[in-house]
């Protein structure tokens, strides 16, 4: 995969007319600003006896809105301004991602919810796929097969988890690394392990439904995840039957 298209211009979809109510599985989150950070997603923190701005708000997780912001099938002004025709492609890729995750143990998806970030807040969720699946992928590629796959992602050059560019660029960099490691594992003939080395020692996976299958047989769902970025949007999470897709505020473009 050519990762060059992921190095700039993310979360900047082409806008135009689109019917936001033509799919009964499409819903919208109506943002209620976080009472602690007032929607900024950041807060002031006392660090080494000095007050510092820009720290992640622990109440909202840097999103700028309350976690119980209402969801319904009626878009509001922020959705009308931020969503364009490429939502159709983004949603198609999101449904594909959810289906590919089912053999890993993910619950089938039932709906898509669109969230528009508050102005100035471009942080999306840390886990675009179910947390347990994302962590397992990390353990396999970045710990268990670390030496075998060493260097396979060296040329991606998008960003690093050190937040050297505005969030959420570190998220896409990490997802691209997972994609590259998966492709390298498939090319080298590695299989889904029955036992892995991980941070706390050894973990048994012999009862996992995918144990023993070649990574070349298993569809790399990060292909779809990265494809969503290229539509101008991002996959924020897949959890409890809900796919959450993210759009940056129109005011931030």
Coordinates of N, CA and C in Angstrom, one line a residue:
X1 N 0.8 -1.2 0.0 CA 0.0 0.0 0.0 C 0.9 1.2 0.0
X2 N 0.5 2.2 -0.8 CA 1.2 3.5 -0.8 C 0.6 4.4 0.3
X3 N 1.5 4.7 1.3 CA 1.0 5.4 2.5 C 1.2 7.0 2.3
X4 N 1.7 7.4 1.1 CA 1.9 8.8 0.9 C 0.7 9.7 1.0
X5 N -0.5 9.1 0.6 CA -1.7 9.9 0.7 C -2.2 10.1 2.1
X6 N -1.6 9.5 3.1 CA -2.0 9.6 4.5 C -1.1 10.6 5.2
X7 N -0.2 11.3 4.5 CA 0.8 12.2 5.2 C 0.2 13.6 5.3
X8 N -0.8 14.0 4.6 CA -1.4 15.3 4.7 C -2.8 15.3 4.2
X9 N -3.5 16.4 4.5 CA -4.8 16.6 4.0 C -5.9 15.7 4.6
X10 N -5.6 15.1 5.7 CA -6.6 14.3 6.3 C -7.8 15.1 6.9
X11 N -8.9 14.5 7.1 CA -10.1 15.1 7.6 C -10.5 16.4 6.9
X12 N -10.3 16.4 5.5 CA -10.6 17.5 4.7 C -11.4 16.9 3.5
X13 N -12.6 16.5 3.7 CA -13.4 15.9 2.6 C -13.9 16.9 1.6
X14 N -14.2 16.5 0.4 CA -14.8 17.4 -0.6 C -16.3 17.5 -0.2
X15 N -16.8 18.7 -0.1 CA -18.2 18.9 0.3 C -19.1 19.1 -0.9
X16 N -20.3 18.9 -0.6 CA -21.3 19.0 -1.7 C -22.7 18.4 -1.2
X17 N -23.6 18.4 -2.1 CA -25.0 18.0 -1.7 C -25.0 16.5 -1.4
X18 N -25.6 16.1 -0.3 CA -25.8 14.7 0.0 C -27.0 14.5 0.9
X19 N -27.8 13.5 0.6 CA -28.9 13.2 1.4 C -28.5 12.4 2.7
X20 N -28.6 13.1 3.8 CA -28.1 12.5 5.1 C -29.2 11.6 5.7
X21 N -30.3 11.5 5.2 CA -31.4 10.7 5.8 C -31.9 9.6 4.9
X22 N -31.1 9.2 3.9 CA -31.5 8.1 3.0 C -31.2 6.7 3.5
X23 N -30.5 6.6 4.6 CA -30.1 5.2 5.1 C -30.6 5.1 6.6
X24 N -31.6 4.2 6.8 CA -32.1 4.0 8.2 C -31.1 3.6 9.2
X25 N -29.9 3.2 8.8 CA -28.9 2.7 9.7 C -28.0 3.8 10.1
X26 N -28.2 5.0 9.6 CA -27.3 6.2 9.8 C -27.9 7.1 10.9
X27 N -27.1 7.4 11.9 CA -27.5 8.2 13.0 C -26.5 9.3 13.3
X28 N -26.9 10.2 14.2 CA -26.0 11.4 14.4 C -25.9 11.7 15.9
X29 N -24.7 12.0 16.3 CA -24.5 12.4 17.7 C -24.6 13.9 17.8
X30 N -25.4 14.4 18.7 CA -25.5 15.8 18.9 C -24.7 16.3 20.1
X31 N -23.6 17.0 19.8 CA -22.6 17.3 20.8 C -23.1 18.2 21.9
X32 N -22.9 17.7 23.2 CA -23.1 18.6 24.4 C -21.7 18.8 24.9
X33 N -21.3 20.1 24.9 CA -19.9 20.4 25.4 C -19.6 19.9 26.8
X34 N -18.4 19.4 26.9 CA -18.0 18.9 28.2 C -18.0 20.0 29.2
X35 N -18.6 19.8 30.4 CA -18.7 20.9 31.4 C -17.4 21.3 32.0
X36 N -16.4 20.3 32.0 CA -15.1 20.7 32.6 C -14.2 21.5 31.6
X37 N -14.1 21.1 30.4 CA -13.2 21.8 29.4 C -14.0 22.8 28.5
X38 N -15.3 22.9 28.7 CA -16.2 23.7 27.9 C -16.1 23.5 26.4
X39 N -15.8 22.2 26.0 CA -15.8 21.8 24.6 C -14.4 21.9 24.0
X40 N -13.4 22.4 24.7 CA -12.1 22.5 24.1 C -11.3 21.2 24.0
X41 N -11.7 20.2 24.8 CA -11.0 18.9 24.9 C -9.7 19.0 25.7
X42 N -9.3 20.1 26.1 CA -8.0 20.2 26.9 C -8.3 21.0 28.2
X43 N -7.3 20.8 29.1 CA -7.5 21.5 30.4 C -6.1 22.0 30.9
X44 N -6.2 22.8 31.9 CA -5.0 23.3 32.6 C -4.6 22.4 33.7
X45 N -3.3 22.0 33.8 CA -2.9 21.1 34.8 C -1.7 21.6 35.5
X46 N -1.6 21.4 36.8 CA -0.4 21.8 37.6 C 0.6 20.7 37.5
X47 N 1.8 21.1 36.9 CA 2.9 20.1 36.6 C 4.2 20.8 37.1
X48 N 4.9 20.1 38.0 CA 6.1 20.6 38.5 C 6.0 22.0 39.0
X49 N 4.9 22.2 39.8 CA 4.6 23.5 40.5 C 4.3 24.6 39.5
X50 N 4.0 24.3 38.2 CA 3.6 25.3 37.3 C 2.3 24.8 36.5
X51 N 1.5 25.8 36.2 CA 0.3 25.5 35.5 C 0.6 25.5 34.0
X52 N 0.1 24.4 33.3 CA 0.4 24.2 31.9 C -0.9 23.9 31.2
X53 N -1.1 24.6 30.0 CA -2.3 24.4 29.2 C -2.1 23.3 28.2
X54 N -3.2 22.8 27.6 CA -3.1 21.9 26.5 C -3.2 20.4 26.9
X55 N -3.3 20.1 28.2 CA -3.4 18.7 28.6 C -4.8 18.1 28.3
X56 N -4.8 16.8 27.9 CA -6.0 16.1 27.6 C -7.0 16.2 28.8
X57 N -8.3 16.6 28.5 CA -9.3 16.6 29.5 C -9.7 15.2 29.9
X58 N -9.5 14.9 31.2 CA -9.7 13.6 31.7 C -11.2 13.3 31.8
X59 N -12.1 14.3 31.7 CA -13.5 14.1 31.9 C -14.1 13.6 30.5
X60 N -13.6 14.1 29.4 CA -14.2 13.8 28.1 C -13.3 13.0 27.2
X61 N -12.1 12.8 27.7 CA -11.1 12.0 26.9 C -10.7 12.8 25.6
X62 N -10.6 14.1 25.8 CA -10.1 15.0 24.7 C -11.1 15.2 23.5
X63 N -12.3 14.7 23.7 CA -13.2 14.8 22.6 C -14.0 16.2 22.6
X64 N -14.1 16.8 23.8 CA -14.8 18.1 23.9 C -16.2 17.9 24.2
X65 N -16.8 16.7 24.3 CA -18.2 16.6 24.5 C -18.5 15.5 25.6
X66 N -19.6 15.6 26.2 CA -20.0 14.6 27.2 C -20.3 13.2 26.5
X67 N -20.0 12.2 27.2 CA -20.1 10.8 26.7 C -21.6 10.4 26.5
X68 N -22.5 11.1 27.1 CA -23.9 10.8 27.0 C -24.6 11.8 26.0
X69 N -23.8 12.5 25.2 CA -24.5 13.3 24.2 C -25.5 12.6 23.4
X70 N -26.7 13.1 23.2 CA -27.8 12.3 22.5 C -27.5 11.9 21.1
X71 N -28.1 10.8 20.7 CA -28.0 10.3 19.3 C -29.4 10.1 18.8
X72 N -29.6 10.6 17.5 CA -30.9 10.3 16.9 C -30.7 10.2 15.4
X73 N -31.7 10.1 14.6 CA -31.6 10.0 13.1 C -31.7 11.3 12.4
X74 N -31.7 12.4 13.1 CA -31.9 13.8 12.5 C -30.6 14.6 12.6
X75 N -30.0 14.9 11.4 CA -28.7 15.7 11.5 C -29.0 17.1 11.9
X76 N -28.0 17.7 12.6 CA -28.1 19.1 13.0 C -27.2 19.9 12.1
X77 N -27.0 21.2 12.4 CA -26.3 22.1 11.5 C -24.8 21.7 11.4
X78 N -24.2 21.1 12.4 CA -22.8 20.7 12.3 C -22.6 19.6 11.3
X79 N -23.6 18.7 11.3 CA -23.5 17.6 10.3 C -23.7 18.1 8.9
X80 N -24.6 18.9 8.7 CA -24.9 19.5 7.4 C -23.7 20.2 6.8
X81 N -22.9 20.8 7.7 CA -21.7 21.6 7.2 C -20.5 20.7 7.0
X82 N -20.4 19.6 7.8 CA -19.2 18.8 7.8 C -19.3 17.6 6.9
X83 N -20.5 17.1 6.5 CA -20.6 15.8 5.8 C -20.9 16.1 4.3
X84 N -20.2 15.4 3.5 CA -20.3 15.5 2.0 C -20.5 14.2 1.4
X85 N -20.5 14.1 0.0 CA -20.8 12.9 -0.7 C -19.9 11.7 -0.4
X86 N -18.7 11.9 0.1 CA -17.8 10.8 0.3 C -18.2 10.0 1.6
X87 N -19.2 10.5 2.3 CA -19.7 9.7 3.5 C -20.1 8.3 3.0
X88 N -20.6 8.2 1.8 CA -21.1 6.9 1.2 C -20.0 5.9 1.2
X89 N -18.8 6.4 0.6 CA -17.7 5.5 0.6 C -17.1 5.2 2.0
X90 N -17.1 6.2 2.8 CA -16.6 6.0 4.2 C -17.5 4.9 4.9
X91 N -18.8 5.0 4.7 CA -19.7 4.1 5.4 C -19.6 2.7 4.8
X92 N -19.4 2.6 3.5 CA -19.2 1.3 2.9 C -18.0 0.6 3.5
X93 N -16.9 1.3 3.6 CA -15.6 0.8 4.2 C -15.8 0.4 5.6
X94 N -16.6 1.2 6.3 CA -16.8 1.0 7.8 C -17.6 -0.3 8.0
X95 N -18.6 -0.5 7.2 CA -19.4 -1.8 7.2 C -18.5 -3.0 6.9
X96 N -17.7 -2.8 5.9 CA -16.7 -3.9 5.6 C -15.8 -4.2 6.7
X97 N -15.3 -3.1 7.4 CA -14.4 -3.3 8.5 C -15.1 -4.1 9.6
X98 N -16.3 -3.7 9.9 CA -17.1 -4.4 11.0 C -17.3 -5.9 10.7
X99 N -17.6 -6.2 9.4 CA -17.8 -7.6 9.0 C -16.5 -8.4 9.1
X100 N -15.4 -7.8 8.8 CA -14.1 -8.5 8.8 C -13.7 -8.7 10.3
X101 N -14.2 -7.9 11.2 CA -13.9 -8.1 12.6 C -14.7 -9.2 13.3
X102 N -15.8 -9.6 12.7 CA -16.6 -10.6 13.3 C -15.9 -12.0 13.6
X103 N -15.1 -12.5 12.7 CA -14.4 -13.7 13.0 C -13.4 -13.6 14.2
X104 N -13.0 -12.3 14.5 CA -12.1 -12.1 15.6 C -12.9 -12.0 16.9
X105 N -14.2 -12.1 16.8 CA -15.1 -12.0 18.0 C -15.9 -10.8 18.2
X106 N -15.9 -9.9 17.3 CA -16.6 -8.6 17.4 C -18.1 -8.9 17.1
X107 N -18.9 -8.2 17.8 CA -20.4 -8.3 17.6 C -20.8 -7.6 16.2
X108 N -21.7 -8.2 15.5 CA -22.1 -7.6 14.2 C -22.6 -6.2 14.4
X109 N -22.3 -5.3 13.5 CA -22.7 -3.9 13.6 C -24.1 -3.7 13.1
X110 N -24.8 -2.8 13.8 CA -26.2 -2.6 13.5 C -26.5 -1.1 13.0
X111 N -25.6 -0.2 13.3 CA -25.8 1.2 12.9 C -24.5 1.9 12.8
X112 N -24.5 3.1 12.1 CA -23.4 4.0 12.1 C -23.9 5.3 12.7
X113 N -23.0 5.8 13.6 CA -23.2 7.1 14.2 C -22.1 8.1 13.8
X114 N -22.5 9.2 13.3 CA -21.6 10.3 12.9 C -21.4 11.3 14.0
X115 N -20.1 11.5 14.4 CA -19.8 12.6 15.3 C -18.9 13.6 14.7
X116 N -19.3 14.9 14.9 CA -18.6 16.0 14.4 C -17.8 16.6 15.5
X117 N -16.5 16.8 15.4 CA -15.7 17.3 16.5 C -16.1 18.8 16.8
X118 N -15.9 19.2 18.0 CA -16.1 20.6 18.4 C -14.9 21.4 17.8
X119 N -15.2 22.6 17.5 CA -14.2 23.5 16.9 C -12.9 23.5 17.6
X120 N -11.8 23.3 16.9 CA -10.5 23.2 17.5 C -10.1 21.9 18.1
X121 N -11.0 20.9 18.1 CA -10.7 19.6 18.8 C -10.8 18.6 17.7
X122 N -9.6 18.0 17.4 CA -9.5 17.0 16.3 C -9.1 15.7 16.8
X123 N -9.3 15.4 18.1 CA -8.9 14.1 18.7 C -10.0 13.1 18.5
X124 N -9.7 11.9 17.9 CA -10.7 10.9 17.8 C -10.3 9.8 18.8
X125 N -11.1 8.7 18.8 CA -10.8 7.6 19.8 C -9.5 6.9 19.6
X126 N -8.9 6.4 20.6 CA -7.6 5.8 20.5 C -7.7 4.4 19.9
X127 N -8.9 3.7 20.0 CA -9.1 2.4 19.5 C -10.2 2.4 18.4
X128 N -9.8 2.3 17.1 CA -10.8 2.4 16.1 C -11.5 1.0 15.9
X129 N -10.8 -0.1 16.4 CA -11.5 -1.4 16.4 C -11.7 -1.8 17.9
X130 N -12.5 -2.8 18.2 CA -12.7 -3.1 19.6 C -11.4 -3.3 20.3
X131 N -11.4 -2.8 21.5 CA -10.1 -2.7 22.3 C -9.4 -4.0 22.4
X132 N -10.1 -5.1 22.7 CA -9.5 -6.3 22.9 C -8.8 -6.8 21.6
X133 N -9.5 -6.6 20.5 CA -8.9 -7.0 19.2 C -7.7 -6.1 18.9
X134 N -7.8 -4.8 19.1 CA -6.6 -4.0 18.8 C -5.4 -4.3 19.6
X135 N -5.7 -4.6 20.9 CA -4.5 -5.0 21.8 C -3.9 -6.3 21.4
X136 N -4.8 -7.2 20.9 CA -4.2 -8.5 20.5 C -3.4 -8.4 19.2
X137 N -3.8 -7.5 18.3 CA -3.0 -7.2 17.1 C -1.7 -6.6 17.5
X138 N -1.7 -5.7 18.5 CA -0.5 -5.1 19.0 C 0.5 -6.2 19.6
X139 N -0.1 -7.1 20.4 CA 0.7 -8.1 21.0 C 1.4 -9.0 20.0
X140 N 0.6 -9.4 18.9 CA 1.1 -10.3 17.9 C 2.2 -9.7 17.1
X141 N 2.0 -8.4 16.6 CA 2.9 -7.8 15.7 C 4.1 -7.1 16.3
X142 N 3.8 -6.4 17.4 CA 4.8 -5.5 18.0 C 5.5 -6.2 19.2
X143 N 5.1 -7.3 19.6 CA 5.8 -8.0 20.7 C 6.2 -9.4 20.2
X144 N 5.2 -10.3 19.9 CA 5.5 -11.7 19.6 C 6.4 -11.8 18.3
X145 N 6.0 -11.0 17.3 CA 6.8 -11.1 16.0 C 7.7 -9.8 15.8
X146 N 8.0 -9.2 16.8 CA 8.7 -7.9 16.7 C 10.1 -8.1 15.9
X147 N 10.8 -9.1 16.3 CA 12.1 -9.3 15.7 C 12.0 -9.8 14.3
X148 N 11.0 -10.7 14.1 CA 10.8 -11.2 12.7 C 10.3 -10.2 11.7
X149 N 9.6 -9.2 12.2 CA 9.0 -8.2 11.3 C 9.8 -6.9 11.4
X150 N 10.8 -6.8 12.1 CA 11.6 -5.6 12.3 C 11.9 -4.9 11.0
X151 N 11.6 -3.6 11.0 CA 11.9 -2.7 9.9 C 10.9 -2.7 8.8
X152 N 9.8 -3.5 8.9 CA 8.8 -3.6 7.8 C 8.0 -2.3 7.6
X153 N 8.0 -1.5 8.7 CA 7.2 -0.3 8.7 C 8.0 1.0 8.7
X154 N 9.3 0.8 8.5 CA 10.3 1.9 8.6 C 10.0 3.1 7.6
X155 N 9.5 2.8 6.5 CA 9.4 3.8 5.5 C 8.0 4.5 5.4
X156 N 7.2 4.3 6.4 CA 5.8 4.9 6.4 C 5.9 6.4 6.5
X157 N 6.6 6.9 7.5 CA 6.9 8.3 7.6 C 5.7 9.2 7.6
X158 N 4.7 8.9 8.4 CA 3.5 9.7 8.5 C 3.6 10.7 9.7
X159 N 3.8 10.1 10.8 CA 3.9 10.8 12.1 C 4.3 9.8 13.1
X160 N 4.5 10.2 14.3 CA 4.8 9.3 15.3 C 3.9 9.5 16.5
X161 N 3.8 8.5 17.4 CA 2.9 8.6 18.6 C 3.4 9.7 19.5
X162 N 4.5 10.4 19.2 CA 4.9 11.5 20.1 C 4.2 12.8 19.9
X163 N 3.1 12.8 19.1 CA 2.3 13.9 18.9 C 3.1 15.1 18.3
X164 N 3.9 14.8 17.3 CA 4.6 15.9 16.6 C 3.8 16.6 15.6
X165 N 2.6 16.2 15.4 CA 1.6 16.9 14.5 C 0.3 16.9 15.2
X166 N -0.6 17.9 14.9 CA -1.9 17.9 15.6 C -2.6 16.6 15.5
X167 N -3.2 16.2 16.7 CA -4.0 15.0 16.7 C -5.2 15.2 15.7
X168 N -5.6 14.1 15.0 CA -5.4 12.7 15.3 C -4.3 12.1 14.4
X169 N -3.4 12.8 13.8 CA -2.4 12.2 12.9 C -1.6 11.1 13.6
X170 N -1.3 11.1 14.9 CA -0.6 9.9 15.4 C -1.5 8.7 15.3
X171 N -2.8 8.8 15.4 CA -3.6 7.6 15.3 C -3.5 6.9 13.9
X172 N -3.5 7.7 12.8 CA -3.3 7.1 11.5 C -2.0 6.5 11.3
X173 N -0.9 7.1 11.9 CA 0.4 6.5 11.8 C 0.5 5.1 12.4
X174 N -0.1 5.0 13.6 CA -0.1 3.7 14.3 C -0.9 2.7 13.5
X175 N -2.0 3.1 12.9 CA -2.9 2.2 12.1 C -2.1 1.7 10.9
X176 N -1.3 2.7 10.3 CA -0.5 2.3 9.1 C 0.6 1.3 9.5
X177 N 1.1 1.5 10.6 CA 2.2 0.5 11.1 C 1.6 -0.9 11.2
X178 N 0.3 -1.0 11.8 CA -0.3 -2.3 12.0 C -0.6 -2.9 10.6
X179 N -1.0 -2.1 9.6 CA -1.3 -2.5 8.3 C 0.0 -3.1 7.7
X180 N 1.1 -2.4 7.8 CA 2.4 -2.8 7.2 C 2.9 -4.1 7.8
X181 N 2.7 -4.2 9.1 CA 3.2 -5.4 9.8 C 2.3 -6.6 9.4
X182 N 1.1 -6.4 9.3 CA 0.2 -7.5 8.8 C 0.6 -8.0 7.4
X183 N 0.8 -7.0 6.5 CA 1.2 -7.4 5.1 C 2.5 -8.1 5.1
X184 N 3.4 -7.7 6.0 CA 4.7 -8.4 6.0 C 4.6 -9.8 6.6
X185 N 3.8 -9.9 7.6 CA 3.5 -11.3 8.2 C 2.9 -12.2 7.2
X186 N 1.9 -11.7 6.4 CA 1.3 -12.5 5.4 C 2.3 -12.9 4.3
X187 N 3.1 -12.0 3.9 CA 4.1 -12.3 2.8 C 5.1 -13.3 3.3
X188 N 5.5 -13.3 4.6 CA 6.5 -14.2 5.1 C 5.9 -15.6 5.5
X189 N 4.6 -15.7 5.4 CA 3.9 -17.0 5.7 C 3.6 -17.3 7.1
X190 N 3.6 -16.2 8.0 CA 3.3 -16.4 9.4 C 1.8 -16.7 9.6
X191 N 1.5 -17.4 10.7 CA 0.2 -17.8 11.0 C -0.3 -17.2 12.3
X192 N -1.6 -17.1 12.5 CA -2.1 -16.6 13.8 C -1.6 -17.6 14.8
X193 N -0.8 -17.1 15.8 CA -0.2 -18.0 16.7 C -1.1 -18.6 17.8
X194 N -0.8 -19.8 18.2 CA -1.5 -20.5 19.3 C -1.0 -20.1 20.7
X195 N 0.1 -19.5 20.7 CA 0.7 -19.0 21.9 C 1.6 -17.8 21.6
X196 N 1.5 -16.7 22.3 CA 2.3 -15.5 22.0 C 3.1 -15.0 23.3
X197 N 4.2 -14.4 23.0 CA 4.9 -13.6 24.0 C 4.2 -12.3 24.0
X198 N 4.0 -11.8 25.2 CA 3.5 -10.4 25.3 C 4.0 -9.8 26.6
X199 N 3.5 -8.6 26.9 CA 4.1 -7.8 28.0 C 4.2 -8.5 29.3
X200 N 3.2 -9.3 29.6 CA 3.1 -10.0 30.9 C 3.6 -11.5 30.9
X201 N 4.3 -11.9 29.8 CA 4.8 -13.2 29.7 C 4.3 -14.0 28.5
X202 N 3.5 -15.0 28.7 CA 3.0 -15.9 27.6 C 1.5 -15.9 27.7
X203 N 0.8 -15.8 26.6 CA -0.6 -15.9 26.5 C -1.0 -17.0 25.6
X204 N -1.9 -17.9 26.0 CA -2.4 -19.0 25.2 C -3.6 -18.5 24.3
X205 N -3.5 -18.9 23.0 CA -4.5 -18.5 22.1 C -5.0 -19.7 21.3
X206 N -4.7 -20.9 21.8 CA -5.1 -22.1 21.0 C -6.6 -22.3 20.8
X207 N -7.4 -21.6 21.7 CA -8.8 -21.7 21.6 C -9.4 -20.6 20.8
X208 N -8.6 -19.7 20.3 CA -9.1 -18.6 19.5 C -9.5 -19.1 18.2
X209 N -10.7 -18.6 17.6 CA -11.2 -19.2 16.4 C -10.3 -19.0 15.2
X210 N -9.3 -18.1 15.2 CA -8.4 -17.9 14.1 C -7.1 -18.6 14.3
X211 N -6.9 -19.3 15.4 CA -5.6 -19.9 15.7 C -5.2 -20.8 14.6
X212 N -3.9 -20.7 14.1 CA -3.4 -21.6 13.1 C -3.6 -21.1 11.7
X213 N -4.5 -20.1 11.5 CA -4.8 -19.6 10.1 C -3.6 -18.7 9.7
X214 N -3.3 -18.7 8.4 CA -2.3 -17.9 7.8 C -2.8 -16.5 7.7
X215 N -1.9 -15.5 8.0 CA -2.3 -14.1 7.9 C -2.6 -13.7 6.5
X216 N -2.1 -14.5 5.5 CA -2.4 -14.3 4.1 C -3.8 -14.7 3.9
X217 N -4.4 -15.5 4.7 CA -5.8 -15.9 4.5 C -6.8 -14.9 5.2
X218 N -6.2 -14.2 6.2 CA -7.1 -13.3 7.0 C -7.1 -11.9 6.4
X219 N -8.2 -11.4 6.0 CA -8.3 -10.1 5.4 C -7.7 -9.0 6.4
X220 N -6.8 -8.2 5.9 CA -6.2 -7.1 6.7 C -7.2 -6.0 6.8
X221 N -8.0 -5.9 7.9 CA -9.0 -4.9 8.0 C -8.5 -3.5 8.2
X222 N -7.2 -3.3 8.4 CA -6.6 -2.0 8.4 C -6.6 -1.4 7.0
X223 N -6.7 -2.2 6.0 CA -6.8 -1.6 4.6 C -8.1 -0.8 4.5
X224 N -9.2 -1.3 5.1 CA -10.4 -0.5 5.1 C -10.3 0.7 6.0
X225 N -9.7 0.5 7.2 CA -9.5 1.6 8.2 C -8.8 2.8 7.5
X226 N -7.7 2.5 6.9 CA -6.9 3.5 6.2 C -7.7 4.1 5.0
X227 N -8.5 3.3 4.4 CA -9.3 3.8 3.2 C -10.3 4.9 3.7
X228 N -10.8 4.7 4.9 CA -11.7 5.7 5.4 C -11.1 7.0 5.6
X229 N -9.8 7.0 6.1 CA -9.1 8.3 6.2 C -9.0 9.0 4.8
X230 N -8.8 8.3 3.8 CA -8.7 8.9 2.5 C -10.0 9.4 1.9
X231 N -11.1 9.1 2.5 CA -12.4 9.8 2.2 C -12.5 11.1 2.8
X232 N -11.7 11.5 3.7 CA -11.8 12.7 4.5 C -12.4 12.6 5.8
X233 N -12.7 11.4 6.2 CA -13.3 11.1 7.5 C -12.4 10.1 8.3
X234 N -12.8 9.6 9.4 CA -12.1 8.6 10.2 C -13.0 7.7 11.0
X235 N -12.5 6.5 11.1 CA -13.2 5.5 12.0 C -12.8 5.7 13.4
X236 N -13.8 6.1 14.2 CA -13.5 6.4 15.6 C -13.6 5.1 16.5
X237 N -14.6 4.3 16.3 CA -14.7 3.1 17.1 C -15.8 2.2 16.5
X238 N -15.6 0.9 16.9 CA -16.7 -0.1 16.6 C -16.9 -0.8 18.0
X239 N -18.1 -0.6 18.5 CA -18.3 -1.1 19.9 C -19.8 -1.3 20.1
X240 N -20.1 -2.5 20.7 CA -21.5 -2.8 21.1 C -22.5 -2.6 19.9
X241 N -22.1 -3.0 18.7 CA -23.0 -3.0 17.6 C -23.0 -1.6 16.9
X242 N -22.3 -0.7 17.3 CA -22.3 0.7 16.8 C -20.9 1.0 16.2
X243 N -21.0 1.5 14.9 CA -19.8 2.1 14.3 C -19.9 3.6 14.4
X244 N -18.8 4.2 15.0 CA -18.8 5.6 15.1 C -17.8 6.2 14.1
X245 N -18.3 7.0 13.2 CA -17.4 7.7 12.2 C -17.3 9.2 12.6
X246 N -16.1 9.7 12.3 CA -15.7 11.1 12.8 C -15.5 12.0 11.6
X247 N -16.0 13.2 11.8 CA -15.8 14.3 10.8 C -15.3 15.5 11.6
X248 N -14.3 16.2 11.1 CA -13.8 17.4 11.7 C -14.8 18.5 11.5
X249 N -14.8 19.4 12.4 CA -15.7 20.6 12.3 C -15.4 21.4 11.1
X250 N -16.5 21.8 10.4 CA -16.3 22.6 9.2 C -15.5 23.9 9.5
X251 N -15.6 24.4 10.7 CA -14.8 25.6 11.1 C -13.3 25.4 11.1
X252 N -12.9 24.1 11.2 CA -11.5 23.8 11.3 C -10.8 23.6 10.0
X253 N -11.5 23.7 8.9 CA -10.9 23.5 7.6 C -10.4 24.8 7.0

